[in-house]
Short mmCIF file of C-alpha atoms in Angstrom, two decimals:
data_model
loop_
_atom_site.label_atom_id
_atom_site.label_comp_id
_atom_site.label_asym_id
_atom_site.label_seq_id
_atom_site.Cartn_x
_atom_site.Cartn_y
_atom_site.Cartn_z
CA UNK A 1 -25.15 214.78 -64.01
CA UNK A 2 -25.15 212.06 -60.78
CA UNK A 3 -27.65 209.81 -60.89
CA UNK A 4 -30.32 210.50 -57.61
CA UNK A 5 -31.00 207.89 -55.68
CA UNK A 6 -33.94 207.80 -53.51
CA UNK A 7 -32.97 207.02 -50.30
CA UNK A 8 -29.70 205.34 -48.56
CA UNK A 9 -30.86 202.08 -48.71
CA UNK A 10 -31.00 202.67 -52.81
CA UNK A 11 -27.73 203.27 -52.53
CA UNK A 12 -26.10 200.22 -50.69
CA UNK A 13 -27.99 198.40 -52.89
CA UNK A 14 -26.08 199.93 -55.89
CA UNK A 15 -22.92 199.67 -53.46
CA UNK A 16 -23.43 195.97 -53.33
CA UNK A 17 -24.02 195.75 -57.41
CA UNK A 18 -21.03 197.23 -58.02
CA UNK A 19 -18.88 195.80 -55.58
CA UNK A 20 -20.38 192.50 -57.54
CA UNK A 21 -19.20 193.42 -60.63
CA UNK A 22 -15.35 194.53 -59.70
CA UNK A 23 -14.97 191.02 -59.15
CA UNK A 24 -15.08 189.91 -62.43
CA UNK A 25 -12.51 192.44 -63.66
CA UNK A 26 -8.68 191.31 -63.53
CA UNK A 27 -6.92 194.16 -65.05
CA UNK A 28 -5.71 196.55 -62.29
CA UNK A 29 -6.55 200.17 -64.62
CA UNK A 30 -9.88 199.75 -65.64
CA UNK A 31 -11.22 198.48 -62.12
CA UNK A 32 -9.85 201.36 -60.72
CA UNK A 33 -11.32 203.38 -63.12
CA UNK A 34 -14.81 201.80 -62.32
CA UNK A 35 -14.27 202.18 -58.59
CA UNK A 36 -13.55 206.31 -59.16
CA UNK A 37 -16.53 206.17 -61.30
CA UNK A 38 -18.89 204.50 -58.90
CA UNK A 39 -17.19 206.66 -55.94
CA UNK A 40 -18.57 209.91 -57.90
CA UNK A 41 -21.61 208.07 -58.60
CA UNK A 42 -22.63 207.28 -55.19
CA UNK A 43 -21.55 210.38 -53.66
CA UNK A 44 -23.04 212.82 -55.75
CA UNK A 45 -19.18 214.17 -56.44
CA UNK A 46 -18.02 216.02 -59.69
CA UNK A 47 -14.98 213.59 -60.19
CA UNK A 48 -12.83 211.04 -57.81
CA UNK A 49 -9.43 209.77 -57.79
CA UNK A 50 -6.87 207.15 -56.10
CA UNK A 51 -3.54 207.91 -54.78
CA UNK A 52 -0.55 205.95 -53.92
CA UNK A 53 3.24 206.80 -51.83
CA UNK A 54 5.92 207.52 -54.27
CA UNK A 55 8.07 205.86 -51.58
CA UNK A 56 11.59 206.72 -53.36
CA UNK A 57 10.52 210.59 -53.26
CA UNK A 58 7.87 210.67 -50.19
CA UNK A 59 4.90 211.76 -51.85
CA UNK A 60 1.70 211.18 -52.95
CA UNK A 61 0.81 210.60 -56.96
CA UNK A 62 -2.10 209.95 -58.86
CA UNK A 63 -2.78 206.38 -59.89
CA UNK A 64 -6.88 206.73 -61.17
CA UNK A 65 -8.65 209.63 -61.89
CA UNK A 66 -10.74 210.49 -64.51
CA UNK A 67 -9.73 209.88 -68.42
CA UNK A 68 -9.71 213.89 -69.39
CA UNK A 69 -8.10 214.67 -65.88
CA UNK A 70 -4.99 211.80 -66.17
CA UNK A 71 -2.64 213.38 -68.19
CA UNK A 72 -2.80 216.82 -66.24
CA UNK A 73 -2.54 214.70 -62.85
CA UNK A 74 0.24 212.26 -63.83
CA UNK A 75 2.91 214.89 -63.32
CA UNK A 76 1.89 216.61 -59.95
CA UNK A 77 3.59 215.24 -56.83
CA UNK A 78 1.42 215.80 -53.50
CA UNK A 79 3.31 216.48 -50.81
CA UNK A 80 2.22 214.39 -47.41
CA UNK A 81 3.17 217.63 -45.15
CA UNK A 82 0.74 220.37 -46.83
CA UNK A 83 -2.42 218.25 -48.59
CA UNK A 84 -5.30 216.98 -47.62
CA UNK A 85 -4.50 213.53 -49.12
CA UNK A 86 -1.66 213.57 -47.03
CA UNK A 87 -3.08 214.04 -43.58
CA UNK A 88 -5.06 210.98 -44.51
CA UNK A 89 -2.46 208.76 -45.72
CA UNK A 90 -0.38 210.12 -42.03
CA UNK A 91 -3.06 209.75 -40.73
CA UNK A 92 -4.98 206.97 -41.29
CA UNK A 93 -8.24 208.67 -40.79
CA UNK A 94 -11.17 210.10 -42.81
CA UNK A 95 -11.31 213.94 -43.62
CA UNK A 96 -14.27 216.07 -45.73
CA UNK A 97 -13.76 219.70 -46.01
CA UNK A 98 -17.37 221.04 -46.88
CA UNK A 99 -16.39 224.71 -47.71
CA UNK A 100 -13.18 224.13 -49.02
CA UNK A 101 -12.95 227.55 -51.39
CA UNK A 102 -10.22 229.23 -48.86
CA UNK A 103 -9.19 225.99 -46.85
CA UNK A 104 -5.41 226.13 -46.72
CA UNK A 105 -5.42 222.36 -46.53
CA UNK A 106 -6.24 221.81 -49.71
CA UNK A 107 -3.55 221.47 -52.20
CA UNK A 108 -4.23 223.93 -55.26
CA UNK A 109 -1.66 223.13 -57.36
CA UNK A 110 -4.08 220.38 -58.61
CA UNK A 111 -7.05 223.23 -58.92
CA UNK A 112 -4.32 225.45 -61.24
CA UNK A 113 -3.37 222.65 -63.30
CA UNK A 114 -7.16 221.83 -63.82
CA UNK A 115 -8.22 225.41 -63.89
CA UNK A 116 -10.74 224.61 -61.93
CA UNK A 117 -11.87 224.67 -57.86
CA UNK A 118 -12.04 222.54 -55.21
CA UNK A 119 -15.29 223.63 -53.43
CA UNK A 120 -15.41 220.56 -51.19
CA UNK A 121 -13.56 217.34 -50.57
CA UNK A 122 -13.89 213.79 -48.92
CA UNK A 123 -10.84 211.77 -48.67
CA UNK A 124 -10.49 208.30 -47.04
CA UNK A 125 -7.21 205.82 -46.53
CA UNK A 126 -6.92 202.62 -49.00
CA UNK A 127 -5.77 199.89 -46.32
CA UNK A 128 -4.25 196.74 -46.72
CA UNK A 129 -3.37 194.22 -44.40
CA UNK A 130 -3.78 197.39 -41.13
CA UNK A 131 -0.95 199.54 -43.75
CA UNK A 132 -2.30 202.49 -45.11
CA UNK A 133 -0.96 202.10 -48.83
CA UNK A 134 -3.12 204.94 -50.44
CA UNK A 135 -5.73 207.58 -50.65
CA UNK A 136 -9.18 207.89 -52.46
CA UNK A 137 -10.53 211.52 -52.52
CA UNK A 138 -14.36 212.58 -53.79
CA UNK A 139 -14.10 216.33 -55.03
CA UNK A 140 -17.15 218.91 -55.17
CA UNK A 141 -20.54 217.05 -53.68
CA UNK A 142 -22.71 218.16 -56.38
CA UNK A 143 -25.45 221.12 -55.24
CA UNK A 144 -22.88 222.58 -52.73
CA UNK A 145 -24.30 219.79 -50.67
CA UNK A 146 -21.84 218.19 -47.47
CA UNK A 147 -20.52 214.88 -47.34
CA UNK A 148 -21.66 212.51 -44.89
CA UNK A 149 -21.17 209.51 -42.99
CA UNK A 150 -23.11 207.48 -45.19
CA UNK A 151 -21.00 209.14 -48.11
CA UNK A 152 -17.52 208.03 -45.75
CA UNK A 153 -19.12 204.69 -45.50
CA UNK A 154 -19.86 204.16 -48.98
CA UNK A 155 -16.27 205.64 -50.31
CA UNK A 156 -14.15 203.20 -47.46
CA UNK A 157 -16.15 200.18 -48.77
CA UNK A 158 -14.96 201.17 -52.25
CA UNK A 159 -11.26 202.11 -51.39
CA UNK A 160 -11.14 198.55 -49.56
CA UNK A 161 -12.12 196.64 -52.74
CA UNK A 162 -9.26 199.38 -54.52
CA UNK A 163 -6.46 198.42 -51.60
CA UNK A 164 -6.79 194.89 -52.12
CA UNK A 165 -6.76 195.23 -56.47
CA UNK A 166 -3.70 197.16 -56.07
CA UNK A 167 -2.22 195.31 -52.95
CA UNK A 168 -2.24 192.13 -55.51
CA UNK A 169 -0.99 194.26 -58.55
CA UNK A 170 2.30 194.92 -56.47
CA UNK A 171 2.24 190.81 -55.38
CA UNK A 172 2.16 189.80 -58.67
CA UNK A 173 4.57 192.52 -60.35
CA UNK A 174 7.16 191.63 -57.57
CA UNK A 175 6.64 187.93 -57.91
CA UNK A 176 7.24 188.46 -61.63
CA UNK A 177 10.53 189.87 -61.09
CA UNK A 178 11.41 187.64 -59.12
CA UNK A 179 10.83 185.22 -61.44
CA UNK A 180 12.73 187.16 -64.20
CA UNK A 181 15.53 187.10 -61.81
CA UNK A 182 15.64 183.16 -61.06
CA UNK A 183 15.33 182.77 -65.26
CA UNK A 184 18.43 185.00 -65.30
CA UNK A 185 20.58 183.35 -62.20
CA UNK A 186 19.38 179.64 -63.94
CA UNK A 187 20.80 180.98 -67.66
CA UNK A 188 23.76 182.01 -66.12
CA UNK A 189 24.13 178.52 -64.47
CA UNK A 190 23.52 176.96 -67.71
CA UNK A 191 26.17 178.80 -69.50
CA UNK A 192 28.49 178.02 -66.26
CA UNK A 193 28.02 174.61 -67.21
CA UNK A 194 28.16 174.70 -70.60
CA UNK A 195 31.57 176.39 -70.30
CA UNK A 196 33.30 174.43 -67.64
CA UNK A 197 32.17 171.15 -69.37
CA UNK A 198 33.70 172.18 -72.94
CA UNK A 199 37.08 174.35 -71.59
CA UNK A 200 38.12 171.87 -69.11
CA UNK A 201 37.70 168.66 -71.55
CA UNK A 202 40.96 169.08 -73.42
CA UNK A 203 43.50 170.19 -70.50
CA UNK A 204 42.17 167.20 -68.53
CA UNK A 205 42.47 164.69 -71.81
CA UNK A 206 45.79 165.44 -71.70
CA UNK A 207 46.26 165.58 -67.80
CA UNK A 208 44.83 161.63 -68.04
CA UNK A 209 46.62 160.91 -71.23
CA UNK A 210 50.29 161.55 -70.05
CA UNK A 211 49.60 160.02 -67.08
CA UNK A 212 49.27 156.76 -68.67
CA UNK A 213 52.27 157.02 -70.85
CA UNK A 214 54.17 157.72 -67.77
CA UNK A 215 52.75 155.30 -65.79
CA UNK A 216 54.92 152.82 -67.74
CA UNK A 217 58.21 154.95 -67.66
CA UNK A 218 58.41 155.95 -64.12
CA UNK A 219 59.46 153.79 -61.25
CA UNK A 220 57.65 152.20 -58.71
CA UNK A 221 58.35 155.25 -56.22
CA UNK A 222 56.52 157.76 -58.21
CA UNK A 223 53.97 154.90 -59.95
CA UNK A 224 51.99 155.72 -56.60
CA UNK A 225 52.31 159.14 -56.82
CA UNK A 226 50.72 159.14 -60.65
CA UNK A 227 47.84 156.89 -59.78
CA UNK A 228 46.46 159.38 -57.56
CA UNK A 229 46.82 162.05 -60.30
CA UNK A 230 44.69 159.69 -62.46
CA UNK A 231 42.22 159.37 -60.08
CA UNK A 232 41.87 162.47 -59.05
CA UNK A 233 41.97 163.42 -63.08
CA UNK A 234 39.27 160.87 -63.33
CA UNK A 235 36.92 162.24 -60.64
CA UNK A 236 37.08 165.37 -62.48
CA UNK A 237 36.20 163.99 -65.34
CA UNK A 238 32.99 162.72 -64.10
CA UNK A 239 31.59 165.15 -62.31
CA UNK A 240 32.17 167.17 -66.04
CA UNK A 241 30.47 164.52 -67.43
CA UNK A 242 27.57 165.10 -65.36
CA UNK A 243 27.48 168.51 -65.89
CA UNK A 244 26.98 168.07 -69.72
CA UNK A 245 24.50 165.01 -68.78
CA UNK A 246 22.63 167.48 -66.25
CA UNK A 247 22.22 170.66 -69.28
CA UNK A 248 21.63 168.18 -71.95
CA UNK A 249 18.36 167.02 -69.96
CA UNK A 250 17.54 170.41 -68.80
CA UNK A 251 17.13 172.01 -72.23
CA UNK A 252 14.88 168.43 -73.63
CA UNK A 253 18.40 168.14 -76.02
CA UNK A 254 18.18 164.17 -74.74
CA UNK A 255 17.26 161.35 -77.23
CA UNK A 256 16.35 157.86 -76.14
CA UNK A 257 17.70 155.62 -78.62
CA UNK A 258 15.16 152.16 -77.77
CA UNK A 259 16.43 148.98 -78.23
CA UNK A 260 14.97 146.07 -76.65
CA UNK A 261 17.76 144.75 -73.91
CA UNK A 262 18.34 142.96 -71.06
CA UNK A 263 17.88 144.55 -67.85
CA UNK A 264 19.18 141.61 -66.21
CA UNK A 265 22.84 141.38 -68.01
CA UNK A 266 23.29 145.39 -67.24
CA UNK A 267 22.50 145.68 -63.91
CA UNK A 268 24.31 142.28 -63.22
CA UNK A 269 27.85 143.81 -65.35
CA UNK A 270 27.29 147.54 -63.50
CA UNK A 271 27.21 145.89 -60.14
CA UNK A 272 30.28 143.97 -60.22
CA UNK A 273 31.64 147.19 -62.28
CA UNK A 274 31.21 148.33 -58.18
CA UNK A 275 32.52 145.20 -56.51
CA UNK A 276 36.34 146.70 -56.22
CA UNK A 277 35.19 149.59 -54.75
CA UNK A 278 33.01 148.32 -52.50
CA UNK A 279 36.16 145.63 -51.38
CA UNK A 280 38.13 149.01 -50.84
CA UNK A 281 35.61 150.32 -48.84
CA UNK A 282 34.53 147.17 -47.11
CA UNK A 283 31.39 146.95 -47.51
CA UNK A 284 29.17 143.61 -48.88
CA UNK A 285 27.59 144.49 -52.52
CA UNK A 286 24.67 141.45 -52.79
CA UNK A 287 22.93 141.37 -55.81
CA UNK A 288 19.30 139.86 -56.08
CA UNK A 289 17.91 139.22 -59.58
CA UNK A 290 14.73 137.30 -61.15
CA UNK A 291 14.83 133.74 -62.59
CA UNK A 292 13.67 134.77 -65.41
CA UNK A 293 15.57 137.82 -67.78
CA UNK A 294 13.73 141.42 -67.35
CA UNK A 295 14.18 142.74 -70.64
CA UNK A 296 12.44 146.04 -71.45
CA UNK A 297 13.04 148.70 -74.77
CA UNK A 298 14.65 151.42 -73.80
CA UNK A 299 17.81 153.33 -74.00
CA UNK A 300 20.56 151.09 -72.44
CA UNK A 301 23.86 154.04 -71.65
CA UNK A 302 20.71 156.32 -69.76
CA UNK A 303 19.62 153.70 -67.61
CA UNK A 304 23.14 152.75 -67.12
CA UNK A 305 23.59 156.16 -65.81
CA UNK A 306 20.73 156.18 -63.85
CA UNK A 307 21.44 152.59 -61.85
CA UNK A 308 25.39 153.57 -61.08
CA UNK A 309 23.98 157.44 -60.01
CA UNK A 310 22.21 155.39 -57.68
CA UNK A 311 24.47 152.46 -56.59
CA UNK A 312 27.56 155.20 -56.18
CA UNK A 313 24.81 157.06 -53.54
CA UNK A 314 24.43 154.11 -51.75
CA UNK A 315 28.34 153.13 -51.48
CA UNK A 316 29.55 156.90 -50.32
CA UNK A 317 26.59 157.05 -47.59
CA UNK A 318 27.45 153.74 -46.43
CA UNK A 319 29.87 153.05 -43.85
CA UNK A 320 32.26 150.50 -43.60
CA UNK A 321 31.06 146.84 -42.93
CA UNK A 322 27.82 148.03 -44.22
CA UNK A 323 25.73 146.38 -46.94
CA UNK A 324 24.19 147.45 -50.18
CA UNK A 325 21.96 145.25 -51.98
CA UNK A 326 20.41 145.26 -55.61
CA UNK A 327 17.48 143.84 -56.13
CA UNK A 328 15.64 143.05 -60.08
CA UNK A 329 11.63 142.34 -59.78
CA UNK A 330 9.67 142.03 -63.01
CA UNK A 331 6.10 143.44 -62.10
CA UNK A 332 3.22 143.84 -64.48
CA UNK A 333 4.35 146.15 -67.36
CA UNK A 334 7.59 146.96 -65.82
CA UNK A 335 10.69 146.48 -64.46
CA UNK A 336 11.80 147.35 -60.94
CA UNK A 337 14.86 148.04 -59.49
CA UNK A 338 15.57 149.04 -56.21
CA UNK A 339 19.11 149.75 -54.64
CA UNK A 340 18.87 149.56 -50.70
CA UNK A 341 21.72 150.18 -48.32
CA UNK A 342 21.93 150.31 -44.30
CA UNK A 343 23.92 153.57 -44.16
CA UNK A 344 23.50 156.69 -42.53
CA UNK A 345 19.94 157.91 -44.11
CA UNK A 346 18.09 160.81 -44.57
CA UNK A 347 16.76 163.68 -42.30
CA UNK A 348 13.16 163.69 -42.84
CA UNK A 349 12.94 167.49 -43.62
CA UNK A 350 15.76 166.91 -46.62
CA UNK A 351 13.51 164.02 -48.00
CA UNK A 352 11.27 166.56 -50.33
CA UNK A 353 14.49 168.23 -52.20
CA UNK A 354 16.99 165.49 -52.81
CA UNK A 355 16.44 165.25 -56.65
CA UNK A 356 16.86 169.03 -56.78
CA UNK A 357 19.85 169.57 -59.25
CA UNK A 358 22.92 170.37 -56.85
CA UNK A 359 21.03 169.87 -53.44
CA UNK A 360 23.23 168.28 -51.05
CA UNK A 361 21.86 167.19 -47.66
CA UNK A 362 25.75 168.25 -46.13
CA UNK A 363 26.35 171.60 -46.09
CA UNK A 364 29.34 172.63 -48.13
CA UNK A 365 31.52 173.79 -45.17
CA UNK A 366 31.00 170.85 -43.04
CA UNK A 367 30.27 167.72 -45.98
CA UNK A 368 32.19 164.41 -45.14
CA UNK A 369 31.03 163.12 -48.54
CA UNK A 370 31.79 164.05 -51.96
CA UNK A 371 29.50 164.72 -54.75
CA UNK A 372 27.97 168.37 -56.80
CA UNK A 373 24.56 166.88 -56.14
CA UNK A 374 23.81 165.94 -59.35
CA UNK A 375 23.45 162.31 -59.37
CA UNK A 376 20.29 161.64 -58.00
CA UNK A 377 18.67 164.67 -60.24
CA UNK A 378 20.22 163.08 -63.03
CA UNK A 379 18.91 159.22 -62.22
CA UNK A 380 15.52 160.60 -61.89
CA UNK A 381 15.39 162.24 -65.30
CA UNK A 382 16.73 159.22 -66.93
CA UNK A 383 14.13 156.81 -65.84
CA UNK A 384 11.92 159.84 -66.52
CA UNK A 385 12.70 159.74 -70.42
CA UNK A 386 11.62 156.33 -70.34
CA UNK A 387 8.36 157.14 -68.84
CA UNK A 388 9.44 155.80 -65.56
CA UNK A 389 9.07 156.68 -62.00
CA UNK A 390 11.27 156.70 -59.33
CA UNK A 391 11.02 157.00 -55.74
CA UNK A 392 13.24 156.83 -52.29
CA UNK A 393 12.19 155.90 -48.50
CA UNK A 394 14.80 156.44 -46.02
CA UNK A 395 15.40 156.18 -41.99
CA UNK A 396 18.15 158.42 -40.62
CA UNK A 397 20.73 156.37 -39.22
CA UNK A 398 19.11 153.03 -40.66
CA UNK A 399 19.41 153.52 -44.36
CA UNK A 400 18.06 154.16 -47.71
CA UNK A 401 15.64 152.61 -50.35
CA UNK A 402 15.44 153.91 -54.10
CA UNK A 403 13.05 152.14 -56.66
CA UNK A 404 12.72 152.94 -60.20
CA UNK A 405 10.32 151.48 -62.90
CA UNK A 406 10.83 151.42 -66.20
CA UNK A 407 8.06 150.56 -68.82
CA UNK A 408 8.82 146.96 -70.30
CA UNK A 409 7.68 148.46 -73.88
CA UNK A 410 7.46 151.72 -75.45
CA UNK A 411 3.59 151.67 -76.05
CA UNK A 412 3.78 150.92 -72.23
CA UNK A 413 5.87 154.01 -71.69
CA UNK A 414 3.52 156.35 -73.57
CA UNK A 415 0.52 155.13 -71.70
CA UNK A 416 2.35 155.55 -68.84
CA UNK A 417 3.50 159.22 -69.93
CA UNK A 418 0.22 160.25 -70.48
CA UNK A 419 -1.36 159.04 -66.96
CA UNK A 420 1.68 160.25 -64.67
CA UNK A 421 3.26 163.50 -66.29
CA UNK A 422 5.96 162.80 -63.58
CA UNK A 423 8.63 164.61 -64.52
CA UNK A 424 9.44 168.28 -66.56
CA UNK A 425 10.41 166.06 -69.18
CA UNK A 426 7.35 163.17 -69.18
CA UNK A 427 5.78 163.33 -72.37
CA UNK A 428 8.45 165.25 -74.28
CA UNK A 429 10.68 162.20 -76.05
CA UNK A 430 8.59 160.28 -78.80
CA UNK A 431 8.56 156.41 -78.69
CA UNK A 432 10.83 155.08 -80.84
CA UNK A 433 10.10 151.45 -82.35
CA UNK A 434 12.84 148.95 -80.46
CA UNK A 435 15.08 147.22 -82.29
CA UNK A 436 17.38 144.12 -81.68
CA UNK A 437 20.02 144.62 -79.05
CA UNK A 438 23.66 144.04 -80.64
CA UNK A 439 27.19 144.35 -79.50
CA UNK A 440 28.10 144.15 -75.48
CA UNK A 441 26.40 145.86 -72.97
CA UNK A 442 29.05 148.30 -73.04
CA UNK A 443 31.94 148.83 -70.30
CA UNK A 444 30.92 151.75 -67.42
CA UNK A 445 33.46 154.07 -67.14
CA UNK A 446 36.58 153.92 -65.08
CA UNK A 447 35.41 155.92 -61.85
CA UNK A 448 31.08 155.32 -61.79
CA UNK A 449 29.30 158.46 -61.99
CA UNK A 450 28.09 160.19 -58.00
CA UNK A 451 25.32 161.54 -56.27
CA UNK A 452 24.51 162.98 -53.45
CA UNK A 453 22.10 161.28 -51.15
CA UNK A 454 18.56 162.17 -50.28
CA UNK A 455 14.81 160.74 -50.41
CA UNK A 456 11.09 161.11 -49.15
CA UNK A 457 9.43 158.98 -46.22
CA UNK A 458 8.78 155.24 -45.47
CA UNK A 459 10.50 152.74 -43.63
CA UNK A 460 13.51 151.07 -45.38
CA UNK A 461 13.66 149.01 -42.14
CA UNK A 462 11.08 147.62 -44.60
CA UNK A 463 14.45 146.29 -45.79
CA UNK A 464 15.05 144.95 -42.97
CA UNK A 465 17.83 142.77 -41.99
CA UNK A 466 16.14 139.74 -44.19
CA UNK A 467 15.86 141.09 -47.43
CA UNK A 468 19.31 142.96 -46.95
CA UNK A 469 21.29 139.36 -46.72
#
């Protein structure tokens, strides 16, 4: 039996309770089901119940109503053209039927699957964001008693608190499949990678490997003609090898193998690895290191990869007669690097996604510049492994400036892992004790790894003609 409440006053105050209390309730079926409840409640009504638009089909179904009413409701399908329930949804309007025995309005399919009658009826739109998106009805006002405006009030403030729980439901189911989706398109990328980096290794060992025997056969005519084979074989070859690099880091496969080296010695042998290129291209390569060697433990072939990413982004966005500099800094706890150039730049809108895997600031059709847009992504995950950071600041049309730090010890790097999380792979890759440096430094290979250019905002005119001689 409905509880009586004294007066209408009683009842806002019981309105505003509830209202309250749906807050704290997250799960979209049982908050309806305490909004139909407290509908009836309020109302003096036998039962209540939410609708929504089957939009496929065009009709109205039941989406709350009462536990020992559900399973008969689930199946009926309320048409919009001959219900009561669908007037309002059309509508947008209020309706209550108070003698509703012989109202032709009313749809009785519901009353014969029920076996039972509709005497009376108040039905109100559930709006979200000005789109009517549902209906909430009130059936048989106990005591044969009419609805009222207090009663239309009282269900509206109710069906807005429903509109909005199931307004979100739909948000957050779509936003899951979208989700699903992007998991699905990034597996398939994964696998694309996976296979082009294994099926295209052999054919292209061999494309590089008769080139060189024939290299010494041929004569000088087609000696020309082979050396561009070998380069282009060669290009290929790296941008594989950055695909393997790229899903290696993405699925936490990579192992930093610490040994305590000389930063100095590398960057000094994988600049001049640069210094024919940069002849070819004309354009001045000046390298700027410490008195003093920066030596720091950490895995020498990944920050290899990470300073020629960098240095082959600053040669292919410079033009020629331009200048790219290198500079070494020892700062407390770290090394810096930073690789500057006075090229073309960076629009300020791309600055946010250039460390994106395969973001290019060119667009495909149009691109002067080569590059899958994986060098930069790549850089930054390497230094990331180490616990680093790295960062860019860039003026279009005046150049580029990327930094990177790199902890000078391992216990540095896990301090520095646990304050900066930088990185989806910060904090994954255990220090590993360091351990004497032997052998050379190791000889880069013979086209450097690319990227594609892009960074976030500051002022390399920082760099300024000065600091760029």
């Amino acid at each position: 039996m409905p509880i009586a409440y004294s007066d209408y006053t009683s009842r806002l105050e019981r309105l505003l309770e509830i209202c309250k209390n749906l807050s704290s309730n997250l799960e979209l079926e049982p908050l309806l089901h305490s909004i139909i409840e407290s509908a009836a409640e309020l109302t003096y009504s036998e039962s209540s119940s939410i609708l929504v638009l089957d939009e496929e089909k065009n009709f109205l179904k039941f989406l709350a109503a009462p536990w020992y009413m559900m399973e008969s409701l689930k199946t009926i399908n309320v048409p919009l053209d001959r219900s009561v329930a669908g007037w309002v949804f059309t509508n947008g309007q209020p309706m209550a039927i108070q003698h509703a025995e012989k109202d032709e309005r009313i749809f009785r399919l519901v009353d014969k699957q029920l076996t039972d009658s509709t005497t009376s009826i108040l039905a109100v739109p559930l709006v979200s964001k000005g789109e009517v998106i549902g209906v909430m009805e009130c059936i048989n006002k106990s005591n044969n008693a009419q609805y009222t405006e207090e009663d239309v009030t009282i269900v509206e403030t109710l069906a807005a608190q429903a509109a909005v729980a199931i307004q979100n439901n739909w948000l957050l189911d779509e936003t899951q499949t979208a989700y699903e989706k992007m998991m699905q398109l990034d597996r398939m990328k994964s696998d694309f990678m996976a296979i082009v980096s294994h099926e295209l290794r052999t054919p292209l060992g061999l494309v590089l490997g008769h080139s060189s025997l024939l290299m010494d056969t041929v004569g000088e005519d087609q000696k020309q003609d082979l050396m561009v084979i070998a380069s282009s074989a060669n290009r290929m070859k790296e941008i594989i090898e950055q695909f393997s690099d790229s899903d290696t880091l993405e699925h936490d496969l990579a192992e930093l193998r610490r040994q305590r080296l000389s930063v100095s010695a590398l960057v000094k042998e994988i600049v001049d690895s640069f210094r024919e290129m940069a002849e070819i291209r004309k354009i001045s390569v000046i390298l700027e290191l410490p008195g003093s060697d920066m030596v720091v433990e950490g895995d020498m072939d990944k920050i290899g990869i990470a300073l020629r990413n960098l240095i082959q982004n600053a040669l292919t966005f410079t033009n020629e007669g331009g200048k790219v500099k290198v500079k070494g800094e020892v700062v407390p706890g770290y090394v810096k690097i930073t690789v500057m150039d006075n090229g073309i730049g960076i629009p300020p809108e791309e600055l946010g996604k250039i460390f994106t895997r395969f973001y290019q600031v060119e667009k495909h059709l149009t691109r002067k510049h080569g590059g899958v847009g994986l060098g930069l992504s790549i850089a930054k995950e390497m230094v990331e492994l180490h616990g680093g950071t790295i960062s860019v600041e860039s003026v279009e049309g005046m150049g580029s400036r990327f930094s990177f730090r790199l902890p000078s010890s391992a216990a540095q790097a896990s301090a520095a892992q646990r304050v900066f999380q930088t990185g989806p792979l910060a904090g994954k890759v255990p220090a590993q004790p360091a351990k004497p440096v032997t052998g050379t430094l190791g000889k880069p290979p013979a086209l450097p790894l690319t990227g594609s250019l892009k960074p976030r905002p500051v002022n390399p005119a920082d760099s300024t003609p000065e600091e760029m001689k």
